[in-house]
CSV table of C-alpha atoms in Angstrom, one decimal:
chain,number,residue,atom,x,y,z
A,1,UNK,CA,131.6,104.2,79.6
A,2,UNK,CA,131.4,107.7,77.8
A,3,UNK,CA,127.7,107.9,78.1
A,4,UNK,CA,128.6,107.3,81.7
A,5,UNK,CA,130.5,109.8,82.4
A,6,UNK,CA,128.5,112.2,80.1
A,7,UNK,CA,125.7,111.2,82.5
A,8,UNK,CA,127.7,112.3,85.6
A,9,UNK,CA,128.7,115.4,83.9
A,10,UNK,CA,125.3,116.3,83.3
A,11,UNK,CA,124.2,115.3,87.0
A,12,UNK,CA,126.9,117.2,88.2
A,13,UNK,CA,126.2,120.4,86.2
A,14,UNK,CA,122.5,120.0,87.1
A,15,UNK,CA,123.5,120.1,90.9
A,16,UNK,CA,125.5,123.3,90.4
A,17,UNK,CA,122.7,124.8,89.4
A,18,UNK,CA,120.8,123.7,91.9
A,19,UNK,CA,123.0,124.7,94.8
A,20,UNK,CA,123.4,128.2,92.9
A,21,UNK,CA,119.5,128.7,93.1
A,22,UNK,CA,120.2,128.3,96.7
A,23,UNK,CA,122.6,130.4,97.0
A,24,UNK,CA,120.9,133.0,95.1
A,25,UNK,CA,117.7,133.0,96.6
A,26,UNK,CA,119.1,133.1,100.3
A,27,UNK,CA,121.0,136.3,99.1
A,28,UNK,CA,117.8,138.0,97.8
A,29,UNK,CA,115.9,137.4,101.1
A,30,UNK,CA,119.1,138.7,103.3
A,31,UNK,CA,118.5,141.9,101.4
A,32,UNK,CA,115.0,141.9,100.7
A,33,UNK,CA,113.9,142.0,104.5
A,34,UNK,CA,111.8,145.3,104.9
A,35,UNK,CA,110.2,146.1,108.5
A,36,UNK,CA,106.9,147.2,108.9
A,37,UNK,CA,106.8,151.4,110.2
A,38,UNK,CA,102.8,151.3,111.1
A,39,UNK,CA,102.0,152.1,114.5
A,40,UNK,CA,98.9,150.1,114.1
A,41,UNK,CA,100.7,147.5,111.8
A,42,UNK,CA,99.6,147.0,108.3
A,43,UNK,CA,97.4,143.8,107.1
A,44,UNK,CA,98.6,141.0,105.0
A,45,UNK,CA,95.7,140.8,102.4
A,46,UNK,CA,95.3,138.0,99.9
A,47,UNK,CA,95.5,139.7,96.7
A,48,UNK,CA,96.9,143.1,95.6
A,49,UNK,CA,93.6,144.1,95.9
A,50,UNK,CA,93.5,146.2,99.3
A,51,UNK,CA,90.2,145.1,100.0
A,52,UNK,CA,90.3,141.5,99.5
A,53,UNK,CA,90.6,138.7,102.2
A,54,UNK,CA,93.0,139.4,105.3
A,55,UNK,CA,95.5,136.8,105.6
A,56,UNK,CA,97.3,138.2,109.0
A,57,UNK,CA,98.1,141.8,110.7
A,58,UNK,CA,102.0,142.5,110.4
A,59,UNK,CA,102.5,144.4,113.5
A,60,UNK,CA,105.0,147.5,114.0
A,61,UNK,CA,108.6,146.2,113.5
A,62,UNK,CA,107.1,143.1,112.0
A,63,UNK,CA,109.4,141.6,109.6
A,64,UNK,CA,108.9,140.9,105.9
A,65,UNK,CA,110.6,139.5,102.9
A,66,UNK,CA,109.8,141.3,99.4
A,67,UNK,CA,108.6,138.7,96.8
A,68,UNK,CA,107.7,141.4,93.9
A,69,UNK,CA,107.3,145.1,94.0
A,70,UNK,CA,104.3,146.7,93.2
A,71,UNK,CA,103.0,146.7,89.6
A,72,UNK,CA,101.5,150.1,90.4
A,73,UNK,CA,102.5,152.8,93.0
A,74,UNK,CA,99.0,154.3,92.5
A,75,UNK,CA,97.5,153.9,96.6
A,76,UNK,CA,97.6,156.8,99.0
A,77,UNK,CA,97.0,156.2,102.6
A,78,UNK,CA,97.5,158.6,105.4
A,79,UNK,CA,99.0,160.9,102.2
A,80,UNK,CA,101.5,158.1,101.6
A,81,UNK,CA,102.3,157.4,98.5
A,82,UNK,CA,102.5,153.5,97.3
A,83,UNK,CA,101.1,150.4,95.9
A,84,UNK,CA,100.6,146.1,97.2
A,85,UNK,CA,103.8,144.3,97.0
A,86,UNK,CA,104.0,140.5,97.3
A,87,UNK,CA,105.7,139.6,100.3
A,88,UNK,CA,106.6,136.5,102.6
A,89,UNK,CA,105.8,136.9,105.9
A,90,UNK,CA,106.8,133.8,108.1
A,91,UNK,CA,104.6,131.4,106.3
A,92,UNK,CA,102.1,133.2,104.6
A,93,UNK,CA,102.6,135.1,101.3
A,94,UNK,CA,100.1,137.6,100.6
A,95,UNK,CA,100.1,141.6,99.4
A,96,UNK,CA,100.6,144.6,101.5
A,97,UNK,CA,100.6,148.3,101.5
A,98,UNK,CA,104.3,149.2,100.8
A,99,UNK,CA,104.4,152.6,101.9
A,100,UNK,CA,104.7,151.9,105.5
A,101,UNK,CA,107.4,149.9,104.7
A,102,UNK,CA,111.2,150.4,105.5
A,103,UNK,CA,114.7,148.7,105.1
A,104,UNK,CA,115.2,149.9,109.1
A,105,UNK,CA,114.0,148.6,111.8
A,106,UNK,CA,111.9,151.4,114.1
A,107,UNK,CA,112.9,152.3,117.5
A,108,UNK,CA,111.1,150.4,120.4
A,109,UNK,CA,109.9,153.7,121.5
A,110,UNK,CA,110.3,158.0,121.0
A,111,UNK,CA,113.1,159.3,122.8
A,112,UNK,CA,111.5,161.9,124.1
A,113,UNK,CA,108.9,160.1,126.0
A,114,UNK,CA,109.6,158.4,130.1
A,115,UNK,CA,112.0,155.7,130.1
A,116,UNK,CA,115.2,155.7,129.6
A,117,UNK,CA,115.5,154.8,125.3
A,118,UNK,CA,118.1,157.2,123.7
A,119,UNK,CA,119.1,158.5,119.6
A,120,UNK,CA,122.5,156.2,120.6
A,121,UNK,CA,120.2,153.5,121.3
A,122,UNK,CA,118.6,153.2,117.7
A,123,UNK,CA,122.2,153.9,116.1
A,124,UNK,CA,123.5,150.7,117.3
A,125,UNK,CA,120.4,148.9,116.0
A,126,UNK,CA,120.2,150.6,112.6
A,127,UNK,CA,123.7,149.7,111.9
A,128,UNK,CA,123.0,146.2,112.3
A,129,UNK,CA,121.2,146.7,108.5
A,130,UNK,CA,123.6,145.0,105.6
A,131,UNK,CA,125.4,147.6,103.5
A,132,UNK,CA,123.6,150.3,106.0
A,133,UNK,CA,125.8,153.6,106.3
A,134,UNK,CA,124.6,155.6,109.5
A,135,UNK,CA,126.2,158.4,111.0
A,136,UNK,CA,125.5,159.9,114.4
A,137,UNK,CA,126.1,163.5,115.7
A,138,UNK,CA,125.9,165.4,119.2
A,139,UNK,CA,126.0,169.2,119.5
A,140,UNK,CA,125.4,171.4,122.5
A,141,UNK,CA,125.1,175.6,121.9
A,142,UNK,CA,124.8,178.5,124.2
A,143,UNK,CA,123.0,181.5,122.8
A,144,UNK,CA,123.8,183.8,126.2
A,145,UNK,CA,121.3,181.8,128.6
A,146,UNK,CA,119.6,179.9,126.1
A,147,UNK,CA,120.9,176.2,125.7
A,148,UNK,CA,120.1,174.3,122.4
A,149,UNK,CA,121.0,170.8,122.1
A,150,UNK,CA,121.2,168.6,118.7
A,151,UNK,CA,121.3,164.9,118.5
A,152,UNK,CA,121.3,163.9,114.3
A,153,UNK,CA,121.3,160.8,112.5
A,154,UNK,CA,122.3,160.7,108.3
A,155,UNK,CA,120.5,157.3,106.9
A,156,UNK,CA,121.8,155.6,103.7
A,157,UNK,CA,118.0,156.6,102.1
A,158,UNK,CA,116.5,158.9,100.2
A,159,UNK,CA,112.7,158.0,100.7
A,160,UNK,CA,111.2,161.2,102.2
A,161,UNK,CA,108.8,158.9,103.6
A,162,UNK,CA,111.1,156.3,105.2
A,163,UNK,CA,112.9,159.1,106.8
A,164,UNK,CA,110.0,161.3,107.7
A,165,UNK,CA,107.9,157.5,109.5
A,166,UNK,CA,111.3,156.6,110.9
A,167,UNK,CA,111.5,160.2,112.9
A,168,UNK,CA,108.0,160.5,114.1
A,169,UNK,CA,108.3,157.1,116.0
A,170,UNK,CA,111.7,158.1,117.0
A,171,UNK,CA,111.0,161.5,118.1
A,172,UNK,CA,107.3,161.4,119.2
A,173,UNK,CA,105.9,163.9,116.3
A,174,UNK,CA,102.2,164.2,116.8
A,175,UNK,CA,100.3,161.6,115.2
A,176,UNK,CA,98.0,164.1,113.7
A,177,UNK,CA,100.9,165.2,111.7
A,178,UNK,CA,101.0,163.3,108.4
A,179,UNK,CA,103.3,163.2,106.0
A,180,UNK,CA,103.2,166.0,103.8
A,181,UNK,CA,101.6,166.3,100.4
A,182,UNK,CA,102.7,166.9,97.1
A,183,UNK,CA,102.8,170.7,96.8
A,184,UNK,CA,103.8,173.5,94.8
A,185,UNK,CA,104.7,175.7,97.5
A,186,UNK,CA,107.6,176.8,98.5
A,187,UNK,CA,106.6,176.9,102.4
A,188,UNK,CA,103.8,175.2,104.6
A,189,UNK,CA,103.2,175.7,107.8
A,190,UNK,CA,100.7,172.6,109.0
A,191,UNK,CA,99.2,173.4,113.0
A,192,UNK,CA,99.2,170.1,115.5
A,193,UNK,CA,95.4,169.9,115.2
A,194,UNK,CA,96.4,168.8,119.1
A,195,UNK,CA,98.0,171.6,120.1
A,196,UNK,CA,97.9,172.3,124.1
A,197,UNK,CA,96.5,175.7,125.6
A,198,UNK,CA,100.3,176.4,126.8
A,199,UNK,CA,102.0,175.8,123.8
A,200,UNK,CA,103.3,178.9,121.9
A,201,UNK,CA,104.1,177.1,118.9
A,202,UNK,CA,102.7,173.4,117.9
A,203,UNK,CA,103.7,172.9,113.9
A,204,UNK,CA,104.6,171.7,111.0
A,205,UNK,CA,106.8,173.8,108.5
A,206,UNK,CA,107.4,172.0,104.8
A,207,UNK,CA,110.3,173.3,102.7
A,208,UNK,CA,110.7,172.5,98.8
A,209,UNK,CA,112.8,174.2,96.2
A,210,UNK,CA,111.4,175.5,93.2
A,211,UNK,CA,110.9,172.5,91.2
A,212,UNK,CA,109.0,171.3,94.3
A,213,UNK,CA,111.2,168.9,95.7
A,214,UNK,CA,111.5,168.4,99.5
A,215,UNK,CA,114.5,170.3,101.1
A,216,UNK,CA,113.0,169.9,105.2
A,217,UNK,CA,110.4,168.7,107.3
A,218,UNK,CA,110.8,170.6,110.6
A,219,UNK,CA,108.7,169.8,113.5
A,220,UNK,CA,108.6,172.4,116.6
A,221,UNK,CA,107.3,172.7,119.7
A,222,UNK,CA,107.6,175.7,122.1
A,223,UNK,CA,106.5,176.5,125.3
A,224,UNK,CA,107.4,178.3,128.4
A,225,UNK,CA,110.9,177.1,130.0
A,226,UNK,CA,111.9,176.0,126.4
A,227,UNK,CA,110.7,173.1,123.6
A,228,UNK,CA,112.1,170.8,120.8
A,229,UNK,CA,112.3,170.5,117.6
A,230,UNK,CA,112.2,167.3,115.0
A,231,UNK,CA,114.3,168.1,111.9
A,232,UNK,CA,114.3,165.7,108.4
A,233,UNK,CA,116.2,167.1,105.9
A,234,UNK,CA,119.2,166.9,103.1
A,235,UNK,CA,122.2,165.5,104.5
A,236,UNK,CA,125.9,167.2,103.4
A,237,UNK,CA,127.3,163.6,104.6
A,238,UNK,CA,127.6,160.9,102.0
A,239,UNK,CA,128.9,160.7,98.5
A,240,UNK,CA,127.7,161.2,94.6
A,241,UNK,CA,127.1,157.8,94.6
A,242,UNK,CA,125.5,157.4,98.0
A,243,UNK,CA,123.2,160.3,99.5
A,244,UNK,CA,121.8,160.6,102.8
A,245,UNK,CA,118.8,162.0,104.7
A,246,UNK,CA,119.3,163.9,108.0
A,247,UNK,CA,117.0,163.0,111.1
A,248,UNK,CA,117.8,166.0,114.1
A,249,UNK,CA,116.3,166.3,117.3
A,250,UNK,CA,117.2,169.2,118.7
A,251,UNK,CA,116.0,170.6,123.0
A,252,UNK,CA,116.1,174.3,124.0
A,253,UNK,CA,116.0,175.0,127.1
A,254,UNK,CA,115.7,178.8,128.6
């Protein structure tokens, strides 16, 4: 009788464990879901080997669930910085380039483009991320006759990169305009190797502090009758404990 019951006690402590394996792993892939940021989607590859076998192309907005981080973040493609993590993606597990990865989901299409897609449209998807804080901001200025126009968004991240492939999608930056690299200097301006006969202005301006850590990536364009602006930078939201990246469009119109 007692070996019985000692048997049932061990059965029983056996299938707590089991259901608490469950439990755990269906809370790491709740919060492990990343969303691919490639406009051209990123392959699913074998190994962590970029150039081994192709399993699959994830495409943009595809969804997939981190397995294991890199080992190394020692890959640069399109002058991002990153290395192959081991995801899940429906029933295939392979490797793939993390650096066009992001916890947020990217817009179905740039605001700024036809159709009728808006900033307030993207807010209510982005805050449908677990333990996502986003805050949205509108701001209208008149500087005698000339209007200027801000729409903003502050994202619970502080990946430069996340932020900066999350804009461009959102805002239709020129796709010529990659992410910035690692530099020294305290300014760089970086021309739209694109730019249009009419345009006045058509660039890139990088801003770091000293140490050479990124304060703003502005984006402009002017022309004749007015222009717009794309706008990454430090957000004065948030807390110690939680800071936030700032995502602006801003119109002027003369």
């Amino acid at each position: 009788m007692i070996r019985s019951k000692h048997r049932l006690l061990l059965a029983g402590v056996a299938l707590l464990f089991v259901l608490l394996g469950i439990f755990c792993t269906s809370f790491v892939e709740d919060t492990s879901t990343y969303y691919v940021l490639a406009p051209s989607g990123l392959n699913l590859r074998k190994d962590a080997d970029p150039n081994s076998a192709k399993l699959d192309l994830v495409p943009l907005g595809g969804k997939v669930t981190l397995i294991a981080p890199p080992a190394a973040k020692n890959m640069n493609i399109d002058q991002l910085s990153g290395g192959m993590a081991q995801v899940k993606y429906g029933t295939k597990t392979g490797y793939i380039f993390d650096g066009y990865l992001s916890k947020f989901p990217p817009p179905k299409k740039a605001i700024n483009t036809e159709g009728e897609y808006k900033i307030e449209t993207y807010v209510e998807k982005l805050r449908e991320v677990p333990d996502a804080t986003v805050l949205h901001e509108e701001h209208t200025m008149d500087y005698g006759g000339i209007y200027s126009s801000e729409s903003s968004i502050h994202l619970s991240t502080q990946n430069w990169q996340e932020a900066f492939l999350i804009a461009k999608l959102l805002l239709n930056i020129p796709p010529k305009l990659l992410y910035p690299k690692v530099n020294r200097a305290v300014e760089t301006i970086i021309p739209n190797p694109d730019k249009k006969e009419q345009a006045w202005s058509d660039e890139m301006k990088v801003e770091r502090d000293k140490s050479g850590q990124l304060i703003k990536i502005s984006y402009y364009y002017r022309s004749e009758g007015g222009g717009w602006g794309a706008v990454i930078s430090r957000s004065t939201e948030g807390t110690e404990t939680q800071k936030l990246l700032k995502i602006a469009y801003t119109g002027i119109a003369d």
